[in-house]
Amino acid sequence: FANFHVGNFIVKGMSSQQKKKFFKDVKHYFWDDPYLLRICADQIIRRCVLGKEAYDILKACHEGPTGGHHGANFTAKKVFDAGVEAKALPTNDARVVVKFLKSPFARFRTPRAIISDHGTHFCNDKFAKVMSKTVGENRASWSEKLANALLAFRTAYKTPIGCTPYKLVYGKSCHLPIELEHKAYWALKHVNFDLKTMGDHQKLQLNELNEIRDQAYENSLIYKEKTKKIHDSKIKNHFFNVGNRVLLFNSRLKMFSGKLKTQWSGPFTITKVLSYGTVELSQPDGPNFKVNGHCVKYYFGGDVP
């Protein structure tokens, strides 16, 4: 490919099928002296390398502290949260947790409320999958690999905000040291090692942060509206009148003694129909209460199904 773009030279002895494939593939490459570059399927321009240099890059990507195999959960453009805070703690008692919370509070200011329902412990599912693939079989070293997993998660594209959390904070894309060492295309064209010029450019990027964050906020609102529209399109409207007898769906499955026991309780009587699909139910041995209209269905008599 390099010989063709430099001197229009074609290897002799190729069959017609080989020539057809050669001209089909060569259009994705171009020559920028002294490098051969390729426009990949994701429209990112990458430099072609050979020999030991290619081995060093593969080793850094697969074995280095910033590399690893994270699968489609990391590389694909999935719906992820905007960010995650994680730190290895010796225990989970109140004193240790309060000390940990002081760090994000100092950087992002005190939140309006900390939501805690005293339920079971949980974490971000996507980050947990990235963490499990980063750690591998040696789970005892999870605290040592936590920083690598966080870097992978924070530099992944987030569909709701339209960029990466790294860019949202620093105003630029995250580049690894190996890209500078082996002269990636962006490094050849954009890197300026003049400290004064680079400092002025960095100040300009920081001033553009507000615009980037406003755009991310708008993207988040648009994504939420689309998600709401898809969710609402699958909801069937229920119309109830005062006096109807209905059954109430109980989603607390752990409260039932057997898995074959019914999930419907009642019957109850509707005493009031409110706005936004809310209904008020009455029960013979207790006060009235309000529920979502999608959690009830008509009761036609007989045993509770």
mmCIF file of N, CA and C in Angstrom, residues 204-251:
data_model
loop_
_atom_site.group_PDB
_atom_site.id
_atom_site.type_symbol
_atom_site.label_atom_id
_atom_site.label_comp_id
_atom_site.label_asym_id
_atom_site.label_seq_id
_atom_site.Cartn_x
_atom_site.Cartn_y
_atom_site.Cartn_z
ATOM 1 N N LEU A 204 -7.662 28.254 26.775
ATOM 2 C CA LEU A 204 -8.813 28.367 25.880
ATOM 3 C C LEU A 204 -9.743 27.173 26.042
ATOM 4 N N GLN A 205 -9.174 25.976 26.187
ATOM 5 C CA GLN A 205 -9.997 24.784 26.383
ATOM 6 C C GLN A 205 -10.763 24.855 27.699
ATOM 7 N N LEU A 206 -10.120 25.374 28.744
ATOM 8 C CA LEU A 206 -10.800 25.493 30.031
ATOM 9 C C LEU A 206 -11.945 26.499 29.955
ATOM 10 N N ASN A 207 -11.767 27.564 29.172
ATOM 11 C CA ASN A 207 -12.844 28.543 29.018
ATOM 12 C C ASN A 207 -14.017 27.971 28.234
ATOM 13 N N GLU A 208 -13.755 26.949 27.416
ATOM 14 C CA GLU A 208 -14.825 26.323 26.642
ATOM 15 C C GLU A 208 -15.555 25.241 27.426
ATOM 16 N N LEU A 209 -15.127 24.989 28.664
ATOM 17 C CA LEU A 209 -15.746 23.926 29.453
ATOM 18 C C LEU A 209 -17.227 24.183 29.697
ATOM 19 N N ASN A 210 -17.594 25.435 29.991
ATOM 20 C CA ASN A 210 -19.000 25.738 30.262
ATOM 21 C C ASN A 210 -19.881 25.393 29.069
ATOM 22 N N GLU A 211 -19.377 25.678 27.873
ATOM 23 C CA GLU A 211 -20.147 25.347 26.668
ATOM 24 C C GLU A 211 -20.295 23.837 26.514
ATOM 25 N N ILE A 212 -19.223 23.096 26.791
ATOM 26 C CA ILE A 212 -19.280 21.636 26.696
ATOM 27 C C ILE A 212 -20.265 21.070 27.710
ATOM 28 N N ARG A 213 -20.247 21.604 28.924
ATOM 29 C CA ARG A 213 -21.143 21.103 29.966
ATOM 30 C C ARG A 213 -22.595 21.453 29.671
ATOM 31 N N ASP A 214 -22.835 22.651 29.113
ATOM 32 C CA ASP A 214 -24.206 23.003 28.721
ATOM 33 C C ASP A 214 -24.719 22.066 27.638
ATOM 34 N N GLN A 215 -23.850 21.732 26.689
ATOM 35 C CA GLN A 215 -24.249 20.814 25.629
ATOM 36 C C GLN A 215 -24.520 19.426 26.189
ATOM 37 N N ALA A 216 -23.700 18.995 27.160
ATOM 38 C CA ALA A 216 -23.932 17.697 27.795
ATOM 39 C C ALA A 216 -25.254 17.684 28.548
ATOM 40 N N TYR A 217 -25.592 18.803 29.195
ATOM 41 C CA TYR A 217 -26.871 18.899 29.910
ATOM 42 C C TYR A 217 -28.042 18.802 28.934
ATOM 43 N N GLU A 218 -27.931 19.469 27.788
ATOM 44 C CA GLU A 218 -28.988 19.394 26.779
ATOM 45 C C GLU A 218 -29.107 17.976 26.215
ATOM 46 N N ASN A 219 -27.974 17.326 25.965
ATOM 47 C CA ASN A 219 -28.006 15.946 25.470
ATOM 48 C C ASN A 219 -28.663 15.020 26.475
ATOM 49 N N SER A 220 -28.397 15.256 27.761
ATOM 50 C CA SER A 220 -29.008 14.434 28.802
ATOM 51 C C SER A 220 -30.522 14.606 28.819
ATOM 52 N N LEU A 221 -30.998 15.850 28.667
ATOM 53 C CA LEU A 221 -32.444 16.089 28.637
ATOM 54 C C LEU A 221 -33.089 15.436 27.417
ATOM 55 N N ILE A 222 -32.434 15.545 26.266
ATOM 56 C CA ILE A 222 -32.971 14.928 25.051
ATOM 57 C C ILE A 222 -33.042 13.415 25.203
ATOM 58 N N TYR A 223 -31.994 12.832 25.799
ATOM 59 C CA TYR A 223 -31.980 11.380 25.995
ATOM 60 C C TYR A 223 -33.086 10.942 26.947
ATOM 61 N N LYS A 224 -33.303 11.709 28.015
ATOM 62 C CA LYS A 224 -34.364 11.369 28.958
ATOM 63 C C LYS A 224 -35.740 11.473 28.308
ATOM 64 N N GLU A 225 -35.933 12.481 27.450
ATOM 65 C CA GLU A 225 -37.216 12.620 26.761
ATOM 66 C C GLU A 225 -37.465 11.439 25.822
ATOM 67 N N LYS A 226 -36.425 11.002 25.113
ATOM 68 C CA LYS A 226 -36.579 9.848 24.231
ATOM 69 C C LYS A 226 -36.885 8.587 25.029
ATOM 70 N N THR A 227 -36.181 8.413 26.146
ATOM 71 C CA THR A 227 -36.430 7.241 26.986
ATOM 72 C C THR A 227 -37.842 7.256 27.545
ATOM 73 N N LYS A 228 -38.315 8.425 27.975
ATOM 74 C CA LYS A 228 -39.676 8.552 28.501
ATOM 75 C C LYS A 228 -40.708 8.248 27.418
ATOM 76 N N LYS A 229 -40.445 8.726 26.200
ATOM 77 C CA LYS A 229 -41.383 8.485 25.106
ATOM 78 C C LYS A 229 -41.493 6.997 24.797
ATOM 79 N N ILE A 230 -40.355 6.302 24.776
ATOM 80 C CA ILE A 230 -40.371 4.857 24.522
ATOM 81 C C ILE A 230 -41.080 4.123 25.650
ATOM 82 N N HIS A 231 -40.820 4.548 26.888
ATOM 83 C CA HIS A 231 -41.457 3.907 28.038
ATOM 84 C C HIS A 231 -42.967 4.124 28.033
ATOM 85 N N ASP A 232 -43.389 5.357 27.768
ATOM 86 C CA ASP A 232 -44.819 5.665 27.791
ATOM 87 C C ASP A 232 -45.572 4.991 26.652
ATOM 88 N N SER A 233 -44.890 4.747 25.520
ATOM 89 C CA SER A 233 -45.568 4.109 24.393
ATOM 90 C C SER A 233 -45.956 2.665 24.685
ATOM 91 N N LYS A 234 -45.296 2.049 25.664
ATOM 92 C CA LYS A 234 -45.591 0.660 26.015
ATOM 93 C C LYS A 234 -46.612 0.537 27.139
ATOM 94 N N ILE A 235 -47.070 1.660 27.675
ATOM 95 C CA ILE A 235 -48.028 1.645 28.780
ATOM 96 C C ILE A 235 -49.447 1.705 28.231
ATOM 97 N N LYS A 236 -50.285 0.808 28.675
ATOM 98 C CA LYS A 236 -51.690 0.801 28.275
ATOM 99 C C LYS A 236 -52.502 1.616 29.280
ATOM 100 N N ASN A 237 -53.374 2.432 28.756
ATOM 101 C CA ASN A 237 -54.204 3.273 29.615
ATOM 102 C C ASN A 237 -55.279 2.436 30.308
ATOM 103 N N HIS A 238 -55.481 2.705 31.594
ATOM 104 C CA HIS A 238 -56.527 2.042 32.380
ATOM 105 C C HIS A 238 -57.511 3.106 32.848
ATOM 106 N N PHE A 239 -58.780 2.822 32.662
ATOM 107 C CA PHE A 239 -59.826 3.768 33.061
ATOM 108 C C PHE A 239 -60.673 3.122 34.153
ATOM 109 N N PHE A 240 -60.737 3.784 35.304
ATOM 110 C CA PHE A 240 -61.507 3.282 36.439
ATOM 111 C C PHE A 240 -62.515 4.335 36.874
ATOM 112 N N ASN A 241 -63.575 3.861 37.527
ATOM 113 C CA ASN A 241 -64.610 4.736 38.068
ATOM 114 C C ASN A 241 -64.766 4.472 39.554
ATOM 115 N N VAL A 242 -65.319 5.447 40.243
ATOM 116 C CA VAL A 242 -65.560 5.291 41.680
ATOM 117 C C VAL A 242 -66.544 4.147 41.899
ATOM 118 N N GLY A 243 -66.200 3.252 42.821
ATOM 119 C CA GLY A 243 -67.040 2.106 43.122
ATOM 120 C C GLY A 243 -66.571 0.820 42.495
ATOM 121 N N ASN A 244 -65.644 0.881 41.532
ATOM 122 C CA ASN A 244 -65.118 -0.349 40.933
ATOM 123 C C ASN A 244 -64.319 -1.146 41.956
ATOM 124 N N ARG A 245 -64.432 -2.458 41.861
ATOM 125 C CA ARG A 245 -63.639 -3.352 42.722
ATOM 126 C C ARG A 245 -62.424 -3.822 41.926
ATOM 127 N N VAL A 246 -61.273 -3.703 42.552
ATOM 128 C CA VAL A 246 -60.023 -4.002 41.850
ATOM 129 C C VAL A 246 -59.108 -4.834 42.734
ATOM 130 N N LEU A 247 -58.105 -5.439 42.092
ATOM 131 C CA LEU A 247 -57.038 -6.159 42.780
ATOM 132 C C LEU A 247 -55.752 -5.349 42.661
ATOM 133 N N LEU A 248 -54.933 -5.394 43.703
ATOM 134 C CA LEU A 248 -53.683 -4.636 43.755
ATOM 135 C C LEU A 248 -52.498 -5.578 43.590
ATOM 136 N N PHE A 249 -51.595 -5.225 42.666
ATOM 137 C CA PHE A 249 -50.397 -6.029 42.432
ATOM 138 C C PHE A 249 -49.346 -5.701 43.484
ATOM 139 N N ASN A 250 -48.823 -6.725 44.123
ATOM 140 C CA ASN A 250 -47.803 -6.560 45.155
ATOM 141 C C ASN A 250 -46.470 -7.034 44.580
ATOM 142 N N SER A 251 -45.551 -6.100 44.352
ATOM 143 C CA SER A 251 -44.270 -6.428 43.723
ATOM 144 C C SER A 251 -43.205 -6.879 44.709
#
